[in-house]
mmCIF file of C-alpha atoms in Angstrom:
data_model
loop_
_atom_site.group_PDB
_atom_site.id
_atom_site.type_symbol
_atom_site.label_atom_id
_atom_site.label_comp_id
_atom_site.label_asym_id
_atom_site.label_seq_id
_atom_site.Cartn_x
_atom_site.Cartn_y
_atom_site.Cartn_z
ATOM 1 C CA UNK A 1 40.165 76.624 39.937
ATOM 2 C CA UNK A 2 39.376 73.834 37.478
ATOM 3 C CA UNK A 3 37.597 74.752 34.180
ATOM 4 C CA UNK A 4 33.877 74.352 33.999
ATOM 5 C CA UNK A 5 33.184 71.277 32.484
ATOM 6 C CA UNK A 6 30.107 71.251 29.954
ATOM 7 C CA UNK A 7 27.242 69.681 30.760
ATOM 8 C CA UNK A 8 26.714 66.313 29.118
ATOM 9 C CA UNK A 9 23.232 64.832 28.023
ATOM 10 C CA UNK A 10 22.608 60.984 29.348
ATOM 11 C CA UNK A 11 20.513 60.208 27.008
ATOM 12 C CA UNK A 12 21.110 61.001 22.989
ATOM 13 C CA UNK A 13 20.144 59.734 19.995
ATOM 14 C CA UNK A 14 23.564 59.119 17.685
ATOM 15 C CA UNK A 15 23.569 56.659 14.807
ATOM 16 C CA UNK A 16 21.005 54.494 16.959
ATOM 17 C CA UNK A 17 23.853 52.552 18.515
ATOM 18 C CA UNK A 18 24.068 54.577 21.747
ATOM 19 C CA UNK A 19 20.240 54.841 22.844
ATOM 20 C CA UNK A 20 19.539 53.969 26.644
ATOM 21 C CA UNK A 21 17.202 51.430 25.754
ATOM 22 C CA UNK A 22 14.847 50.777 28.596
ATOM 23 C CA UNK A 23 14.385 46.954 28.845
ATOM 24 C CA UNK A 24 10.552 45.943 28.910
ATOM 25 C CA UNK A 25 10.678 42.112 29.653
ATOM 26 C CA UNK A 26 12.912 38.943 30.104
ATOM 27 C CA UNK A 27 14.911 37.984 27.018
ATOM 28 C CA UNK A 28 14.456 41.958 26.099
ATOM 29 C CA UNK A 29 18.413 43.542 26.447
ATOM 30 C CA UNK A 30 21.160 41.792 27.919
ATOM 31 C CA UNK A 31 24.236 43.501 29.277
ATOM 32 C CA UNK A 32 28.144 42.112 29.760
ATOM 33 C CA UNK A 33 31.269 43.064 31.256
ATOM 34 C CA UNK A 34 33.944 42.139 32.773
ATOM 35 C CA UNK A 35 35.684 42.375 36.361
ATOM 36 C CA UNK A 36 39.317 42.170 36.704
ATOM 37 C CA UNK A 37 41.081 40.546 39.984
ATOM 38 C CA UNK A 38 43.956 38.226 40.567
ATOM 39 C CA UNK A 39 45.093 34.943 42.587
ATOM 40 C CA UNK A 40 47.430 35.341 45.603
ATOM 41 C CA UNK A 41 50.699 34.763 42.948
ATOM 42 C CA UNK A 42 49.912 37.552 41.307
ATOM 43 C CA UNK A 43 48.683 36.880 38.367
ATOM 44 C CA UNK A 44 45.511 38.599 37.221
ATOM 45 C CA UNK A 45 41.952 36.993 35.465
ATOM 46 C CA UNK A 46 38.911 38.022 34.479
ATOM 47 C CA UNK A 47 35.000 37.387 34.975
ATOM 48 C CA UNK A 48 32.484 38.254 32.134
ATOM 49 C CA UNK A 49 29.192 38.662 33.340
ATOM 50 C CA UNK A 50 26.200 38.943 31.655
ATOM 51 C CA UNK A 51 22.656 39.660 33.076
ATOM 52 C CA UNK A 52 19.361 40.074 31.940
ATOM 53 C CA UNK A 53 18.243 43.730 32.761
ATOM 54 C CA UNK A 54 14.499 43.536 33.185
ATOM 55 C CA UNK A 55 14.747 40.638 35.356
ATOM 56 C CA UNK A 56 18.715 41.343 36.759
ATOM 57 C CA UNK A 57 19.192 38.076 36.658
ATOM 58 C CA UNK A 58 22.776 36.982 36.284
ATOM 59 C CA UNK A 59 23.060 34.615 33.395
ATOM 60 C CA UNK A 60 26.893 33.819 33.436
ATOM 61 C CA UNK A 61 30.114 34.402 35.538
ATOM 62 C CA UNK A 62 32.565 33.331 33.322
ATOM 63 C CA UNK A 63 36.537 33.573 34.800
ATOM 64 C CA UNK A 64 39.322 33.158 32.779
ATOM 65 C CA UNK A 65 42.831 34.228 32.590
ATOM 66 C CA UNK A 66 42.333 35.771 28.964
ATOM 67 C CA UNK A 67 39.243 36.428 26.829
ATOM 68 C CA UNK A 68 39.267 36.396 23.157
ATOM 69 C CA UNK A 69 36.458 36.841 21.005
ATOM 70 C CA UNK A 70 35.646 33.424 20.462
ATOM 71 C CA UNK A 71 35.983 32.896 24.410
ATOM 72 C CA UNK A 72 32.931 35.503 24.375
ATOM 73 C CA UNK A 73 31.185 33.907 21.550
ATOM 74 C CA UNK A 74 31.420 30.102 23.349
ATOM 75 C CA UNK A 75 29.728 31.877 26.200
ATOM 76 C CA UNK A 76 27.134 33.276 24.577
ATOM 77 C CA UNK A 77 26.310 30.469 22.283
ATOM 78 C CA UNK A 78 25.718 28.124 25.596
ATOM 79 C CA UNK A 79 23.352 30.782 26.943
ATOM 80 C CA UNK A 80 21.581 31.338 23.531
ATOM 81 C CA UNK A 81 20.993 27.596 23.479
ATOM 82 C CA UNK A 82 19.644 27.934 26.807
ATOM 83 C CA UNK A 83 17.574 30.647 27.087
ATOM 84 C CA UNK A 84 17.233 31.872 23.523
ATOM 85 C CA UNK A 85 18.825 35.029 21.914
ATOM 86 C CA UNK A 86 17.672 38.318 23.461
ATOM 87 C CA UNK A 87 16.781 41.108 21.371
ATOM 88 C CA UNK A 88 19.464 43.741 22.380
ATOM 89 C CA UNK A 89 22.852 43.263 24.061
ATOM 90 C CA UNK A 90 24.305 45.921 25.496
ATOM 91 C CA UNK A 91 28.276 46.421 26.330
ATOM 92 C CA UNK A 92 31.246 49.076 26.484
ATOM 93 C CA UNK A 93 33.679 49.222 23.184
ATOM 94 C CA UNK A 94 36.364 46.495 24.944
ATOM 95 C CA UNK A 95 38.042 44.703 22.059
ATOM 96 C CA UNK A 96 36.034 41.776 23.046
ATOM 97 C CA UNK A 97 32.502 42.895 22.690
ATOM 98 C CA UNK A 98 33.481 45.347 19.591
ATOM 99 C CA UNK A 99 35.433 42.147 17.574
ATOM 100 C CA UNK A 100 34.209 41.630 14.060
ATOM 101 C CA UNK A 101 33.641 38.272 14.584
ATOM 102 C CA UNK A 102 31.217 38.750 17.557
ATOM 103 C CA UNK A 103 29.451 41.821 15.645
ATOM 104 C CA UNK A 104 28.957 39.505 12.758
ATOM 105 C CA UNK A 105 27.725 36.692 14.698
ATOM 106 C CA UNK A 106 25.026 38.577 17.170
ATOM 107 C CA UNK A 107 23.833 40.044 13.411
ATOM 108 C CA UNK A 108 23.354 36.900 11.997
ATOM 109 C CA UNK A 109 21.461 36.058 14.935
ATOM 110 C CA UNK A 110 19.042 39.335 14.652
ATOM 111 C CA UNK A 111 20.666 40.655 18.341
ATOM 112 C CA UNK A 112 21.076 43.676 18.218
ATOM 113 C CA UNK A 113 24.445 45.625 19.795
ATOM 114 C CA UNK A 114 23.928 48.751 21.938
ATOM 115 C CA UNK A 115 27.586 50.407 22.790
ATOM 116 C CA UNK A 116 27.714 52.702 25.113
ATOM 117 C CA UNK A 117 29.807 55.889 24.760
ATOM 118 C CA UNK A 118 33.765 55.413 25.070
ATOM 119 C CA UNK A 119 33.991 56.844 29.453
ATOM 120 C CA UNK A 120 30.229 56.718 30.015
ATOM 121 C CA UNK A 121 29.837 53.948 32.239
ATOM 122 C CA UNK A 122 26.635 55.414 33.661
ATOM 123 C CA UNK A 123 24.850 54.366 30.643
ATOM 124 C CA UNK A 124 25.096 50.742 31.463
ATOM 125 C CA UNK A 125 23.957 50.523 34.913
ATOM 126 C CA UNK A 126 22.551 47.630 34.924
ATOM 127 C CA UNK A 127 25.874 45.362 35.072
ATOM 128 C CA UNK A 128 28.262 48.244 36.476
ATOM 129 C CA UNK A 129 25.688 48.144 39.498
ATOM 130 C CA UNK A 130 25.888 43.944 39.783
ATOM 131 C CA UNK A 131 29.753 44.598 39.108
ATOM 132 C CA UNK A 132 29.682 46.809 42.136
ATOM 133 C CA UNK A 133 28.244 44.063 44.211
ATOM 134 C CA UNK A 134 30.171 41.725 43.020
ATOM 135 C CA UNK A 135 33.358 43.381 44.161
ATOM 136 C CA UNK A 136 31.894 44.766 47.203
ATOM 137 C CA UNK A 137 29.813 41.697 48.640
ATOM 138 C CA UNK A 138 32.833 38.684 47.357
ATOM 139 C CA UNK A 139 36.124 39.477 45.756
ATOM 140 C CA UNK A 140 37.340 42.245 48.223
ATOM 141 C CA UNK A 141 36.721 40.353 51.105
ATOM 142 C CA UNK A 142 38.714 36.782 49.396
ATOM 143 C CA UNK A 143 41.919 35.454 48.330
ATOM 144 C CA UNK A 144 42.136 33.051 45.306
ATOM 145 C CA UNK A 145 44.941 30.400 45.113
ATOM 146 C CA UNK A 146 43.309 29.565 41.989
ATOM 147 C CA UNK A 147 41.326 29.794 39.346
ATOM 148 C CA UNK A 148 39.077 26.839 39.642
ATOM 149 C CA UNK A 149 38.628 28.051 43.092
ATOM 150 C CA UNK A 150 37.483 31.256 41.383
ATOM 151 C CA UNK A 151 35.218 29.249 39.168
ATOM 152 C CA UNK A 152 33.513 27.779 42.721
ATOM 153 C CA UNK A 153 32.983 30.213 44.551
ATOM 154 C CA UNK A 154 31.702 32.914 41.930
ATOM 155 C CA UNK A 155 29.496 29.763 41.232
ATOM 156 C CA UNK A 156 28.081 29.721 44.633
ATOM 157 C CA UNK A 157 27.614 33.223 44.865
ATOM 158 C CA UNK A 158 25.723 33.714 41.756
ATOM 159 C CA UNK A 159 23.635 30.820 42.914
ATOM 160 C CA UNK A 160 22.975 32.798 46.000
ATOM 161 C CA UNK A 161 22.529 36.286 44.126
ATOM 162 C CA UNK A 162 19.452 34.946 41.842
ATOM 163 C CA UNK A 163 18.003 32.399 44.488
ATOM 164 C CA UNK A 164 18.353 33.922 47.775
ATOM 165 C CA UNK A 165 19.553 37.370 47.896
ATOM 166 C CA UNK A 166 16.766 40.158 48.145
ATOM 167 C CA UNK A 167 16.907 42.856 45.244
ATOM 168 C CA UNK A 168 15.435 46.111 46.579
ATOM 169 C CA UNK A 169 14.487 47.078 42.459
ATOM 170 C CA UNK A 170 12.755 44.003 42.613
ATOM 171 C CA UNK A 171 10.376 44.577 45.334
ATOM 172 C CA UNK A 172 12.794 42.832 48.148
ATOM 173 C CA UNK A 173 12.644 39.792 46.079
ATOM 174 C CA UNK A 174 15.677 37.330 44.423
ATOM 175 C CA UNK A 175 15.406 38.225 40.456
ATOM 176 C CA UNK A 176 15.197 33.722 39.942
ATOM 177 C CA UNK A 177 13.652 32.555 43.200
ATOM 178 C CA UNK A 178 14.276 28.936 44.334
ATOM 179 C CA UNK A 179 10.804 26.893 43.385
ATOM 180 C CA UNK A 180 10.154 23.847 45.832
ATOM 181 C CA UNK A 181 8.823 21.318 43.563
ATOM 182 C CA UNK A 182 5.979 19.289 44.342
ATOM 183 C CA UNK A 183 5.519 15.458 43.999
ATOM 184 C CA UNK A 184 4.236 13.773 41.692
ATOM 185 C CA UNK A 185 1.145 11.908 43.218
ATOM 186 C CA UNK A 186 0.299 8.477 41.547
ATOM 187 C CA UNK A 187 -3.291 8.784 39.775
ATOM 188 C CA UNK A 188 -4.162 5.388 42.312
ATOM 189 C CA UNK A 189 -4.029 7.302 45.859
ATOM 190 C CA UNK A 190 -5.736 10.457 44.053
ATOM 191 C CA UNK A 191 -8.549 8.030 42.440
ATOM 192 C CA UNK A 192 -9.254 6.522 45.810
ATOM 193 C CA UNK A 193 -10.869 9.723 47.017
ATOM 194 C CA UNK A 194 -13.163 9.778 43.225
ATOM 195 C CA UNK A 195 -16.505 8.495 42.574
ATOM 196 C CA UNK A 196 -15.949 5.058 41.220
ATOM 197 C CA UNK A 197 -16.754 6.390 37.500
ATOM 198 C CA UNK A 198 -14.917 9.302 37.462
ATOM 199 C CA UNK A 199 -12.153 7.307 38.878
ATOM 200 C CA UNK A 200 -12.374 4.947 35.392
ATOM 201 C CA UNK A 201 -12.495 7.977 33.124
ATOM 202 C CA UNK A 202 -9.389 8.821 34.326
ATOM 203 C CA UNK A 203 -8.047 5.600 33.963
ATOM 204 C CA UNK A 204 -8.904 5.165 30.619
ATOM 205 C CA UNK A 205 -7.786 8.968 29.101
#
């Protein structure tokens, strides 16, 4: 029989690091990871994904061979630029997320980092469930012969994930629904349907 195994609390207060922070609204805690897989020669990349938690939006899928620090840094500068710097980000202790020079940068930035415990991947759900997806839903079911074949099609499927694809957290809806853009009427056919004076105001503001 195997030894009893203690109970462990999913939730704990340590040095402030480790709290399962609950996100509250867009822009509020980030997570990232990464997803290993490899092209039919064998040789082996990575994704880094990041989402937004509140709205489980996926914000990057990033594959690459090799990830340094700076390779995580470039990433999250273009999304920073983009979307602004959310208050928390929330990861595991890889080397990449846990580098000096990416602790020092999200500080100077006021983002705070949330770790999660070293073989807790239950507290960060959030992006081990979209991981899960990921795997399940595209890279089990494909072969790469490359890896900007990779970058394509992990491009069209995130497209598809925020647009399209129904989120059952969400209500059954896509967490960054396509928006059909109306256009943009000229003031002339609109004023035709004005009383003549009203029709001059406009013209005039």
């Amino acid at each position: 029989m195997p030894k009893r195994q203690p109970k462990r609390r999913r939730l704990w207060l340590g040095d402030g690091s480790c709290i399962r922070l609950r996100p509250q609204h867009r822009g509020h805690v980030w997570s990232y990871d990464f997803v290993e897989d490899q092209t039919r020669n064998g040789r082996k990349f990575r994704v880094l994904n990041i989402i937004d938690e509140f709205s489980r939006e996926c914000l990057a899928m990033v594959p690459l061979r090799r990830f340094r620090s700076n390779d995580v840094i470039d990433v999250l500068a273009d999304l920073f630029i983009e979307h602004g710097p959310p208050e928390h980000i929330r990861s595991d202790n890889g080397p990449e997320f846990v580098a000096h020079a990416v602790r020092e940068w999200l500080g100077r930035l006021g983002v705070t980092t949330l770790y999660i415990e070293p073989g807790s991947p239950w507290e960060n759900g959030y992006i081990e469930s979209f991981n899960a997806r990921l795997r399940d839903e595209l890279l089990n079911g494909e072969i790469f012969y490359s890896l900007e074949e990779v970058r394509c099609v992990t491009g069209w499927w995130r497209d598809h994930y925020n647009r399209l694809r129904p989120h059952s957290s969400l209500g059954y809806r896509p967490p960054a629904p396509e928006t059909i853009k109306m256009p943009a009427w000229s003031l002339g056919s609109a004023a035709l349907r004005l009383p003549p004076r009203l029709a001059s105001e406009m013209r005039i503001s």
